[in-house]
mmCIF file of C-alpha atoms and ligand atoms in Angstrom:
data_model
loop_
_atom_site.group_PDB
_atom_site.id
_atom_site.type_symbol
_atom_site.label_atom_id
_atom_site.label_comp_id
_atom_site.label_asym_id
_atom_site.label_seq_id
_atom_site.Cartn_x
_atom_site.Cartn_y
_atom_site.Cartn_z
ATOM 1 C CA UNK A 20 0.000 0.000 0.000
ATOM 2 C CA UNK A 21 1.169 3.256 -1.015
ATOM 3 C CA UNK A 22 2.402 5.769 1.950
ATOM 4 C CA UNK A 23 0.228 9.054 1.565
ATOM 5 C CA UNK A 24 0.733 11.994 3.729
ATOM 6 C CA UNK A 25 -2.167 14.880 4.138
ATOM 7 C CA UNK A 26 -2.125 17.633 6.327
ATOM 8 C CA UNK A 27 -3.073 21.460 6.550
ATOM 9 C CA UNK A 28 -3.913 25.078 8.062
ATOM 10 C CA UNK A 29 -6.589 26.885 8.382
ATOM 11 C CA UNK A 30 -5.824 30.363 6.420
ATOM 12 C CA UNK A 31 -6.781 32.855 9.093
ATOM 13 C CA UNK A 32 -3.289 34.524 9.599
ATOM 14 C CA UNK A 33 0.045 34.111 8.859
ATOM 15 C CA UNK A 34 1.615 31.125 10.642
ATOM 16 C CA UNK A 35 3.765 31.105 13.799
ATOM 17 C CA UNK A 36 6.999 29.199 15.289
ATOM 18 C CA UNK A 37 4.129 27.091 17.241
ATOM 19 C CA UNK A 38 2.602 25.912 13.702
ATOM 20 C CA UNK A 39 6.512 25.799 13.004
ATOM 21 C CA UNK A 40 7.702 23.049 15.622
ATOM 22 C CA UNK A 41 4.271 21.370 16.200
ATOM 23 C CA UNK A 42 3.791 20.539 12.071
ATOM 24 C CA UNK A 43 5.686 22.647 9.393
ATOM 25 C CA UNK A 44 9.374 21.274 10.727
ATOM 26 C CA UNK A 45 8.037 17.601 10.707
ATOM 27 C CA UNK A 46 6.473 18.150 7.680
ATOM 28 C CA UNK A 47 9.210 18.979 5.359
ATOM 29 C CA UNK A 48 11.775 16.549 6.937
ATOM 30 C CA UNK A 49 8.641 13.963 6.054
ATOM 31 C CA UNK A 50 8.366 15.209 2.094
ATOM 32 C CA UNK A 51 12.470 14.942 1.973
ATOM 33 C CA UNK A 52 12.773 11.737 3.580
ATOM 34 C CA UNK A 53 11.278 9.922 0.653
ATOM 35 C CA UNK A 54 9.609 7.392 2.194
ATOM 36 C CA UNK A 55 5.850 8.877 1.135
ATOM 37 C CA UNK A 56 4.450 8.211 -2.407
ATOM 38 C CA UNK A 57 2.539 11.226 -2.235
ATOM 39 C CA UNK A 58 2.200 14.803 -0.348
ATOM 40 C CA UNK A 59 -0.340 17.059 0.230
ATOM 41 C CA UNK A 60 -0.640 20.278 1.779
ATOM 42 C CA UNK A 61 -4.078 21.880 2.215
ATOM 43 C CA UNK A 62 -5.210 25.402 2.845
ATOM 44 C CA UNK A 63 -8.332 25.075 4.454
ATOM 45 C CA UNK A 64 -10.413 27.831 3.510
ATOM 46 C CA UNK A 65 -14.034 25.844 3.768
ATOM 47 C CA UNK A 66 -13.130 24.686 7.259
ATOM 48 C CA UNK A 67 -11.562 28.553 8.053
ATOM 49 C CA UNK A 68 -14.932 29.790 7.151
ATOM 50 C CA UNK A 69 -16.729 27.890 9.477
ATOM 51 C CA UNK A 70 -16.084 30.757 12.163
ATOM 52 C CA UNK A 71 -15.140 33.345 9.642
ATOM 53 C CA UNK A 72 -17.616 33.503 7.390
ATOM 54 C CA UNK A 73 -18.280 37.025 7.741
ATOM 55 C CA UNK A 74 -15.239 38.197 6.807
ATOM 56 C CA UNK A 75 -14.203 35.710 3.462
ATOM 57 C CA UNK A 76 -11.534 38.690 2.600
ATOM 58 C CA UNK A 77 -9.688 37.274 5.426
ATOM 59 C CA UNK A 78 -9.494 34.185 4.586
ATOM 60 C CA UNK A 79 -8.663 34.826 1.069
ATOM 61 C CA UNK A 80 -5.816 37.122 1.476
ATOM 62 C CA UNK A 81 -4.273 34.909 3.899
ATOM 63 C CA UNK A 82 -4.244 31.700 1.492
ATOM 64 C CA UNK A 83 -1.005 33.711 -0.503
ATOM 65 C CA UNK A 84 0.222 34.591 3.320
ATOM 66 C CA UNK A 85 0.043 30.854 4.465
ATOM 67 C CA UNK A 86 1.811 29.831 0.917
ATOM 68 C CA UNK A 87 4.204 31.850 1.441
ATOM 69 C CA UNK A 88 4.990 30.158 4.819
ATOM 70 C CA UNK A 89 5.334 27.034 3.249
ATOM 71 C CA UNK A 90 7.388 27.593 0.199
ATOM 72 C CA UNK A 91 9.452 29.584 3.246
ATOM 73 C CA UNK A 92 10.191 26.679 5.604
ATOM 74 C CA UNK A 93 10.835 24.579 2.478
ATOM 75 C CA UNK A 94 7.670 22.737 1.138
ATOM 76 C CA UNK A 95 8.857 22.010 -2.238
ATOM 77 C CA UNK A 96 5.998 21.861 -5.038
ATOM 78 C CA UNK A 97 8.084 19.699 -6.803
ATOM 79 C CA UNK A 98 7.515 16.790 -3.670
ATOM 80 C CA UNK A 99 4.429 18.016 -2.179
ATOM 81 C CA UNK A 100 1.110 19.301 -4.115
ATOM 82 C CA UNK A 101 0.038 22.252 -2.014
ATOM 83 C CA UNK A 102 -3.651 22.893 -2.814
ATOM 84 C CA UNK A 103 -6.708 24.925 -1.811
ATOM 85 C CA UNK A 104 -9.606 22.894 -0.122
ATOM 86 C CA UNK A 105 -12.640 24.674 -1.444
ATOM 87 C CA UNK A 106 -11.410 24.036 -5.104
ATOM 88 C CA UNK A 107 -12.004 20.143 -4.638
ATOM 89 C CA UNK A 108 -15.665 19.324 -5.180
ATOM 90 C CA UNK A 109 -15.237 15.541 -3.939
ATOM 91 C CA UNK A 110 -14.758 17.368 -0.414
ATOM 92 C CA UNK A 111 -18.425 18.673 -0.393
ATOM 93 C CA UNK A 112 -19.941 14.991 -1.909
ATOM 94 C CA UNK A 113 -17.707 13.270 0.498
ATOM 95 C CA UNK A 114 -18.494 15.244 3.787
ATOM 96 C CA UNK A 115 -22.647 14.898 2.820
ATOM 97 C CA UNK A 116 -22.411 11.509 2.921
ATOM 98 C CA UNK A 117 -19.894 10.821 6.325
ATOM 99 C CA UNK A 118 -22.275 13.660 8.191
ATOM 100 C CA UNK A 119 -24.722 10.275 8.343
ATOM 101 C CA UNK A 120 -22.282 8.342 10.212
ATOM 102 C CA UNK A 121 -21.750 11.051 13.060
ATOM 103 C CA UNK A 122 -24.734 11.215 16.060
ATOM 104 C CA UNK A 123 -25.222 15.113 17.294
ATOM 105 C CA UNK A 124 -23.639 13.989 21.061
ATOM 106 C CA UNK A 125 -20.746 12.380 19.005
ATOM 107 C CA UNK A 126 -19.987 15.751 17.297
ATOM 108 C CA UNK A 127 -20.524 17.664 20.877
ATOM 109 C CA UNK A 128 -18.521 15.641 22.374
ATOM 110 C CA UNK A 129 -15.155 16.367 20.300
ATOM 111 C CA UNK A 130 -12.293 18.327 22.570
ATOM 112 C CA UNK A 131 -10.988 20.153 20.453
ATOM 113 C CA UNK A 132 -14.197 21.800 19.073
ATOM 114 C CA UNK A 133 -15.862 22.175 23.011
ATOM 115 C CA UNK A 134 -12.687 24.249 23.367
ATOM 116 C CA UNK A 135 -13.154 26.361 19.780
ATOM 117 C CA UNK A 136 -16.573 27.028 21.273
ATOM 118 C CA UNK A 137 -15.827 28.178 24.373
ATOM 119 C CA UNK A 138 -13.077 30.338 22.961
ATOM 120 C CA UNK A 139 -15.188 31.700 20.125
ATOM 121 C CA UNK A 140 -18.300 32.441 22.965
ATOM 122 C CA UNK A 141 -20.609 30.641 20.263
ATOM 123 C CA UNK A 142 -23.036 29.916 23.149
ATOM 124 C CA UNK A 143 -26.144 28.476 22.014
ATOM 125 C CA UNK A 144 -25.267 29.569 18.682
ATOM 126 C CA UNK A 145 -22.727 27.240 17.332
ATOM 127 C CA UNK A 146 -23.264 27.523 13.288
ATOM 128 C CA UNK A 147 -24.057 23.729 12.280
ATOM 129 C CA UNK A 148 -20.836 24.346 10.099
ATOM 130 C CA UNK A 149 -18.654 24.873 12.874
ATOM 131 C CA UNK A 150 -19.744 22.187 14.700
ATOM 132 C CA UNK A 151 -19.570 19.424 11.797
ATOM 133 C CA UNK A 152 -16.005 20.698 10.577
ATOM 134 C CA UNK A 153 -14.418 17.795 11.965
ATOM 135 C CA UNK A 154 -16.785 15.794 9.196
ATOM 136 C CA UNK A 155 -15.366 17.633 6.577
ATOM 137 C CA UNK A 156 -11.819 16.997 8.017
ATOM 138 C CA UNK A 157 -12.629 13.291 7.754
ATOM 139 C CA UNK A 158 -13.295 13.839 3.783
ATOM 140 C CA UNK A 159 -10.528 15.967 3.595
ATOM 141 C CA UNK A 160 -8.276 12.950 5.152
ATOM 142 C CA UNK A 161 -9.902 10.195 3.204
ATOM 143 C CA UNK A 162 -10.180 11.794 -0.180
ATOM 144 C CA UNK A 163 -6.433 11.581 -0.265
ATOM 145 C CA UNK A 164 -6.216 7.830 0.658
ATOM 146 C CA UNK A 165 -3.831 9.287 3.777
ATOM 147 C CA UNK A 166 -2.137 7.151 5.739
ATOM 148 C CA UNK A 167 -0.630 9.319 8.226
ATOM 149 C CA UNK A 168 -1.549 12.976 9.198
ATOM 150 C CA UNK A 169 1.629 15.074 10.241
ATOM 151 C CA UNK A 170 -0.334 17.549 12.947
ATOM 152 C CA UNK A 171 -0.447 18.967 16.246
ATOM 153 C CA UNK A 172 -1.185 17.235 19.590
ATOM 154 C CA UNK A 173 -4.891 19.448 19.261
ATOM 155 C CA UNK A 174 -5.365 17.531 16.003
ATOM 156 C CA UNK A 175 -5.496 14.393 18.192
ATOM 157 C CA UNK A 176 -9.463 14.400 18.475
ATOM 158 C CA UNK A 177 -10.003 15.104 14.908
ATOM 159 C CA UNK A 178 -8.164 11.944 13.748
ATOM 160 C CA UNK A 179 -10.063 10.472 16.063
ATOM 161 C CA UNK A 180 -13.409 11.177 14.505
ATOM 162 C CA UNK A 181 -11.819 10.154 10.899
ATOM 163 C CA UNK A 182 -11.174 6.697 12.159
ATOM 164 C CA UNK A 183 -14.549 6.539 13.506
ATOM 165 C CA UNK A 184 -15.927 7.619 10.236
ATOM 166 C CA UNK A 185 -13.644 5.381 8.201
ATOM 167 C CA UNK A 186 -14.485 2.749 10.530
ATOM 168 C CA UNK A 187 -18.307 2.463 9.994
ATOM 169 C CA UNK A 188 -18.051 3.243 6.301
ATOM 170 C CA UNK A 189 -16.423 0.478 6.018
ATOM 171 C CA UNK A 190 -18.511 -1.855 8.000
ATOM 172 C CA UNK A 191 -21.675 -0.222 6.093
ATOM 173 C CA UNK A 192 -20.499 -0.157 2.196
ATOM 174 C CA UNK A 193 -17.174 -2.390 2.474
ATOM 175 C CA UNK A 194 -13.698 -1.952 2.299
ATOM 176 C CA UNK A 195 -13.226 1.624 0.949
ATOM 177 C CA UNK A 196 -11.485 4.338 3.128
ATOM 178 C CA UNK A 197 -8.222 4.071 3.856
ATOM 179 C CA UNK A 198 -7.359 4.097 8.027
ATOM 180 C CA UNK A 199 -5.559 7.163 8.617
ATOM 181 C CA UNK A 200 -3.339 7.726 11.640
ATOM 182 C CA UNK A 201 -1.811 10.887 13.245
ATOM 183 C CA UNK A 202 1.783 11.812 13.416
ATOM 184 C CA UNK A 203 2.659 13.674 16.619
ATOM 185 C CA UNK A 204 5.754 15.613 16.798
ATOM 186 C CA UNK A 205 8.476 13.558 18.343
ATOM 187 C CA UNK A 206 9.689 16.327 20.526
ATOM 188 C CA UNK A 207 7.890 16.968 23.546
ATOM 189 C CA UNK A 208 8.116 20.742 23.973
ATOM 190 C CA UNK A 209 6.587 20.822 20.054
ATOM 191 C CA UNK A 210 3.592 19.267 20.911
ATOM 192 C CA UNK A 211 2.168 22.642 22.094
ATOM 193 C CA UNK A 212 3.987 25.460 22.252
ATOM 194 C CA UNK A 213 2.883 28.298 24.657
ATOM 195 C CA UNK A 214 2.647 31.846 23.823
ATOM 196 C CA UNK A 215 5.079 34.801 24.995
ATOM 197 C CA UNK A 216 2.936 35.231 27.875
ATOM 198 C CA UNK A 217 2.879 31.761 29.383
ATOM 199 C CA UNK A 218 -0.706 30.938 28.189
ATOM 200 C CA UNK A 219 -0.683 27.512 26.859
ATOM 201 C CA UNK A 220 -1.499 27.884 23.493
ATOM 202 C CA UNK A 221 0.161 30.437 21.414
ATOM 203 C CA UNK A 222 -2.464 32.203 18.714
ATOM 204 C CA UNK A 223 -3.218 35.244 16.861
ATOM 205 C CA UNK A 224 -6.085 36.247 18.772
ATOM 206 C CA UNK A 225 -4.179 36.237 22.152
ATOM 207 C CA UNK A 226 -0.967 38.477 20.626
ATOM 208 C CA UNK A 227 1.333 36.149 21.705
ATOM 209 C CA UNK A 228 2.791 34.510 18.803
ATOM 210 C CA UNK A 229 6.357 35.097 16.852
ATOM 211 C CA UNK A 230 5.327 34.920 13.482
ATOM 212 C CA UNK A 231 7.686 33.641 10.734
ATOM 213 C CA UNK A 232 7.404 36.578 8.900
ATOM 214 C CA UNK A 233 8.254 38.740 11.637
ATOM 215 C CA UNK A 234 11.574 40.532 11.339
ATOM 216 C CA UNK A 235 14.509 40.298 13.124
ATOM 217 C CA UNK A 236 13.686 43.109 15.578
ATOM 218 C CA UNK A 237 10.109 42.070 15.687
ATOM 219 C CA UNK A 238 12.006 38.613 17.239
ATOM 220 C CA UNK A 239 13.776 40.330 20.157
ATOM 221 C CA UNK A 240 11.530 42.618 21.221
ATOM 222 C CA UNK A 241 8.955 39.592 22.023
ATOM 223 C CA UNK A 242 11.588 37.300 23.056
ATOM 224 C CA UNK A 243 13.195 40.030 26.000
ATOM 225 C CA UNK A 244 9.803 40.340 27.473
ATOM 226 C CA UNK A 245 8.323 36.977 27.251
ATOM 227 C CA UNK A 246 6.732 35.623 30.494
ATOM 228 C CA UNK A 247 8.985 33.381 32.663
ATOM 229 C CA UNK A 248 8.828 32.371 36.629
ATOM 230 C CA UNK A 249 6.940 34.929 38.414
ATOM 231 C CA UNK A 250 8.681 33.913 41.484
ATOM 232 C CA UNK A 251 12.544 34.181 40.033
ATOM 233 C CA UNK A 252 12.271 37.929 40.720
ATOM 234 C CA UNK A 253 16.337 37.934 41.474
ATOM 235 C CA UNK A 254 19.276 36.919 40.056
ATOM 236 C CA UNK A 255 20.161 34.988 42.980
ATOM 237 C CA UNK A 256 16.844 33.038 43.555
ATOM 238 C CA UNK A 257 16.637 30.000 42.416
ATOM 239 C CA UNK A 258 14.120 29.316 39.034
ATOM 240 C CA UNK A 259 11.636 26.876 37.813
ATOM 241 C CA UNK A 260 12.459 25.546 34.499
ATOM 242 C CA UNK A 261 9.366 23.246 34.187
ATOM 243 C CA UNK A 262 6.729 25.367 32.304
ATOM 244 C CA UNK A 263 8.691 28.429 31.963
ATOM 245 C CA UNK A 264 7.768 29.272 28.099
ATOM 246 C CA UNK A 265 11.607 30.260 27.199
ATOM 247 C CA UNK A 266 12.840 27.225 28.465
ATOM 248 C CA UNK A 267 10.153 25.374 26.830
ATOM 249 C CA UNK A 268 11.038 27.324 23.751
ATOM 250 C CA UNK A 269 14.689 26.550 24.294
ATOM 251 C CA UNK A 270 13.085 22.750 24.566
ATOM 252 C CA UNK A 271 11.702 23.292 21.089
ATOM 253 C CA UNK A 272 14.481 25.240 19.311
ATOM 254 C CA UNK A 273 18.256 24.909 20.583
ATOM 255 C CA UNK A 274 20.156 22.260 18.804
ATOM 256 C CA UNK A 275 23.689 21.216 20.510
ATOM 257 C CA UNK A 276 25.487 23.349 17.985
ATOM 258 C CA UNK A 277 23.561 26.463 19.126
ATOM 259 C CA UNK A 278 25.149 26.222 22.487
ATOM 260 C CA UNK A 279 28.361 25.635 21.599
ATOM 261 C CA UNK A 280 28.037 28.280 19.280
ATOM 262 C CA UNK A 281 26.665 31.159 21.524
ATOM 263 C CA UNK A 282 26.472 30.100 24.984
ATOM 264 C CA UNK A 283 30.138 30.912 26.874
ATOM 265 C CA UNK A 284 30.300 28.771 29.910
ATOM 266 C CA UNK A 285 27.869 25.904 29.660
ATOM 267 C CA UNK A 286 28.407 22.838 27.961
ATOM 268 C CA UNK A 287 24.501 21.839 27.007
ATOM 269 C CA UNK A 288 21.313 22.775 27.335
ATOM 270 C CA UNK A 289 20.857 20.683 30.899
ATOM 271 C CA UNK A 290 23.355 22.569 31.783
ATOM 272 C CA UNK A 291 21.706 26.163 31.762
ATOM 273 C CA UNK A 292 18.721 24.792 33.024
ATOM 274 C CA UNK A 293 20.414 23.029 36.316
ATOM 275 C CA UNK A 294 21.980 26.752 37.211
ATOM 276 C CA UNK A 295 18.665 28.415 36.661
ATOM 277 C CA UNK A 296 17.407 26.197 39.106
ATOM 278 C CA UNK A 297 20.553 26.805 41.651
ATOM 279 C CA UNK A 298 19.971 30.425 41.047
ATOM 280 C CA UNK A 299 22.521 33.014 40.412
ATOM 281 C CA UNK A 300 20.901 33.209 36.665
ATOM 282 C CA UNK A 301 18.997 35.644 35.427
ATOM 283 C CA UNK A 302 15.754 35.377 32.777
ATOM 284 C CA UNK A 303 17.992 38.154 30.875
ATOM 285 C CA UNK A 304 20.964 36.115 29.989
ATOM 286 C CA UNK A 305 18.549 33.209 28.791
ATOM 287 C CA UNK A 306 16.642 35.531 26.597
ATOM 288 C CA UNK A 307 19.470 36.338 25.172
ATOM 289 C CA UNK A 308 20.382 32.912 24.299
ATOM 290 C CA UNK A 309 17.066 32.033 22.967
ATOM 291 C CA UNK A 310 17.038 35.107 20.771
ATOM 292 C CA UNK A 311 20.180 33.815 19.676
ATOM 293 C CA UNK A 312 18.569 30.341 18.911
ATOM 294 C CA UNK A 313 15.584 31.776 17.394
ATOM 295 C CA UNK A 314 17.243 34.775 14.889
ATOM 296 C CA UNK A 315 19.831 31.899 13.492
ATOM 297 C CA UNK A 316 16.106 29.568 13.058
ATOM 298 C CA UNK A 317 14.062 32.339 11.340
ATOM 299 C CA UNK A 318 16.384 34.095 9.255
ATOM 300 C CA UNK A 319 16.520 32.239 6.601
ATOM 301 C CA UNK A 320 13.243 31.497 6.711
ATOM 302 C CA UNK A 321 12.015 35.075 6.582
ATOM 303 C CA UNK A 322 14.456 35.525 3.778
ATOM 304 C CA UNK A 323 13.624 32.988 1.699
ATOM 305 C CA UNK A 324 9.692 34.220 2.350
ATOM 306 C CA UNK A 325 10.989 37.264 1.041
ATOM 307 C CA UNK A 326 11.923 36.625 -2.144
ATOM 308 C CA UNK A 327 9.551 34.142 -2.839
ATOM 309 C CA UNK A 328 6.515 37.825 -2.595
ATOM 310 C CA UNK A 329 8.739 39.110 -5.393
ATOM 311 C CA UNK A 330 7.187 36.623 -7.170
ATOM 312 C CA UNK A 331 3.791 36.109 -6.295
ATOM 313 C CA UNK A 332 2.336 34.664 -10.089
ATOM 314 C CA UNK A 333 4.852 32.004 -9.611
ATOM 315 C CA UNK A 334 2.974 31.342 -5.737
ATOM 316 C CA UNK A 335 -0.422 31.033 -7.397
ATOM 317 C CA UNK A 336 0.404 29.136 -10.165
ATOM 318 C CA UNK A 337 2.378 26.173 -7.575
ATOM 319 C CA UNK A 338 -1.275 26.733 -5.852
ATOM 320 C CA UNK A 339 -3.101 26.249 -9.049
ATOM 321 C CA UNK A 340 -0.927 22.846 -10.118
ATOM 322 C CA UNK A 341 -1.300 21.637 -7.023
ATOM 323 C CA UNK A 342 -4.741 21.996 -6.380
ATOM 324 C CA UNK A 343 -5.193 20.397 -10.057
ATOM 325 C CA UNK A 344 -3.356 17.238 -8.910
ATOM 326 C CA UNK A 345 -5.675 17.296 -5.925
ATOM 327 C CA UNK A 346 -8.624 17.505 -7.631
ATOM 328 C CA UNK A 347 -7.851 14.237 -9.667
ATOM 329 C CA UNK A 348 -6.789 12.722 -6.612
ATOM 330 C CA UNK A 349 -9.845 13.067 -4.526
ATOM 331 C CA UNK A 350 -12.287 12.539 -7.701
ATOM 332 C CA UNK A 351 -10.807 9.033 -7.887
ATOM 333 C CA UNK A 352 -12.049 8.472 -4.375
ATOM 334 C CA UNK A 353 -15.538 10.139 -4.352
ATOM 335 C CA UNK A 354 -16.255 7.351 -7.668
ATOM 336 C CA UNK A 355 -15.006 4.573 -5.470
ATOM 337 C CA UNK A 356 -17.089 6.084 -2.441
ATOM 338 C CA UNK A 357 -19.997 6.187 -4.914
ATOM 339 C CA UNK A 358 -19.250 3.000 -6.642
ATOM 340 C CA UNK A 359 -19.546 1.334 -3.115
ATOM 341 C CA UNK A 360 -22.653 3.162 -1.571
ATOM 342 C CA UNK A 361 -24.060 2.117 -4.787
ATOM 343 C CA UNK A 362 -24.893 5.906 -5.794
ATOM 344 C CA UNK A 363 -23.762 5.292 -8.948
ATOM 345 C CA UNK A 364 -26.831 5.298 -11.327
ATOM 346 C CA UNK A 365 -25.450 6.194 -14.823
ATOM 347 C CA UNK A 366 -22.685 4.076 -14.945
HETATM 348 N N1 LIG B 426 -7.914 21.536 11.639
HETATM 349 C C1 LIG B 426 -6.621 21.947 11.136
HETATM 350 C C2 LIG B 426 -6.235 23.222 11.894
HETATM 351 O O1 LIG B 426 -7.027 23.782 12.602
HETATM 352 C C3 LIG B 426 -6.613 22.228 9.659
HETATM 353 C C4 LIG B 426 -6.998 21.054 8.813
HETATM 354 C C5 LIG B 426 -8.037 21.006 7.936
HETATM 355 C C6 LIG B 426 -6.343 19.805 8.748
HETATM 356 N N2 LIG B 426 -8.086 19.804 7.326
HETATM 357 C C7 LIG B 426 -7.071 19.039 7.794
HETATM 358 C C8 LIG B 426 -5.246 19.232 9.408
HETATM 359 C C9 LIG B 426 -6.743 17.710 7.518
HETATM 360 C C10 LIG B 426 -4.898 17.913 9.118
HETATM 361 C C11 LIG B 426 -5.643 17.164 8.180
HETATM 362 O O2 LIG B 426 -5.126 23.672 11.750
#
């Protein structure tokens, strides 16, 4: 059986070093490793408009942001068809068809959306969209024949629905979907990285992300007065590492080299940490380091993101091939899915 990777973002805003270590990173050492048959990278506008569909402008000037991310942290068209959801009609046939395999407490019941809700203060007044985008996740899995789904640890619930989904289809119509499974970063500070301020999820609409676009300025400024212990108020006292977002950060970024390269006096990571604990250490000196870490990460990422908006007509047109790949892709599955439920009257 062929190895098929699908995985994607929603386009609401540019993407950020937690979208960096918890997917992107994985992601293109995944499409160079060549063990996968097939790539695909979606931007999902259909599911971004579940809870912004008052402002499509959004979402549409944000699918040439998000490409520009990816072509930046070095997605290569030429290994992985990057493509644009709402452009693949199977999507819409498959997700009809899976929304009668799902029970109203089942879809009320997923984590991941309670928490959207919650977040989003939907109330009573969750749009039917919103709540069934997990559904149209499932087609947007399946259509591709994925076998594994490079995403975050919040992703975790969503997969889980799609192997429900494939699951009963199955049982009901026969062997048809292929059983996806989820591919969790294998570094444990990646799973979820926290925002500047120490909340536990860094996102746009709590202004504490570090953007790959931002510049190098941009990068220090959030970095020397990000949120650490509250209780390490001197240099002498002694620190918790455990939770502190820069250390977490450090966790997520700082690669042997990048200590021996700029940090005088410690031979690794553990190192830094242990005398942060002793005390005598202060948050300054670490931020320091971590800017380090982070500027070496993110500049050539930001520069290669910066030539590739020189030339945005060659952008659209890698979104236009690889959304026409797509779309043959996941056609070849909705006639199978057809064939199978027996919804197949002219042929
Ligand atoms: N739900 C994902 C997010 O919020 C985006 C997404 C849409 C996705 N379809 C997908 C991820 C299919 C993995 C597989 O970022």
């Amino acid at each position: 059986m062929s190895k098929i990777i699908l995985t994607g973002d929603r386009p609401t805003g540019r993407l950020h070093i937690g979208h960096y270590v918890g997917s992107l990173r994985n992601r293109v050492t995944l499409q160079n490793s060549g063990e996968y048959d097939e790539v695909y990278i979606m931007l999902a506008d259909v599911q971004a408009l579940t809870d912004n569909f008052d402002n499509p402008e959004k979402i549409r000037d944000n699918i040439l942001e998000v490409a520009l991310d990816y072509l930046a942290v070095g997605l290569d068209p030429a290994k992985s068809h990057i493509l644009i959801q709402s452009q693949i009609e199977a999507l819409y046939e498959l997700t009809v068809y899976y929304l009668n395999l799902v029970s109203l407490a089942r879809a009320e019941r997923n984590p991941t959306v309670k928490a959207e809700i919650n977040l989003r203060g939907f109330g009573s007044s969750i749009p039917l969209g919103f709540l069934c985008y997990p559904v149209s996740q499932a087609a947007d899995i399946t259509a591709f024949d994925a076998t594994t789904v490079p995403a975050g640890e919040d992703q975790a619930p969503m997969l889980e629905q799609t192997q429900e989904i494939v699951q009963r289809f199955n049982n009901i119509y026969g062997e048809t979907l292929v059983m996806p499974k989820i591919l969790l970063p294998d570094n444990k500070a990646s799973l979820r990285l926290p925002g500047t301020d120490g909340q536990n999820k860094m996102s746009k609409s709590l202004g504490n992300c570090i953007f790959l676009s931002d510049s190098s300025k941009e990068i220090k400024t959030k970095v020397m007065s990000m949120y650490t212990d509250p209780n390490h108020l001197r240099v002498e006292d002694p620190g918790t590492v455990e939770g502190n977002p820069v250390f977490t950060y450090l966790d997520a970024f700082c690669a042997q080299e990048m200590v021996d390269e700029y940090l005088e006096g410690y031979e690794t990571l553990d190192d830094l940490k242990d005398h942060y604990r002793r005390g005598g250490l202060g948050d300054v000196k670490v931020k320091k380091f971590l800017n380090n870490v982070l500027q070496e990460t993110l500049t050539p990422i930001r520069e290669r993101r910066e030539d590739y908006a020189q030339n945005m007509d060659y952008v659209k047109d890698v979104l236009k091939k690889g959304t026409e790949a797509a779309q043959e892709k996941a056609s070849g599955t909705v006639a199978r899915v057809k064939e199978n439920m027996r919804v197949n009257y002219f042929a």
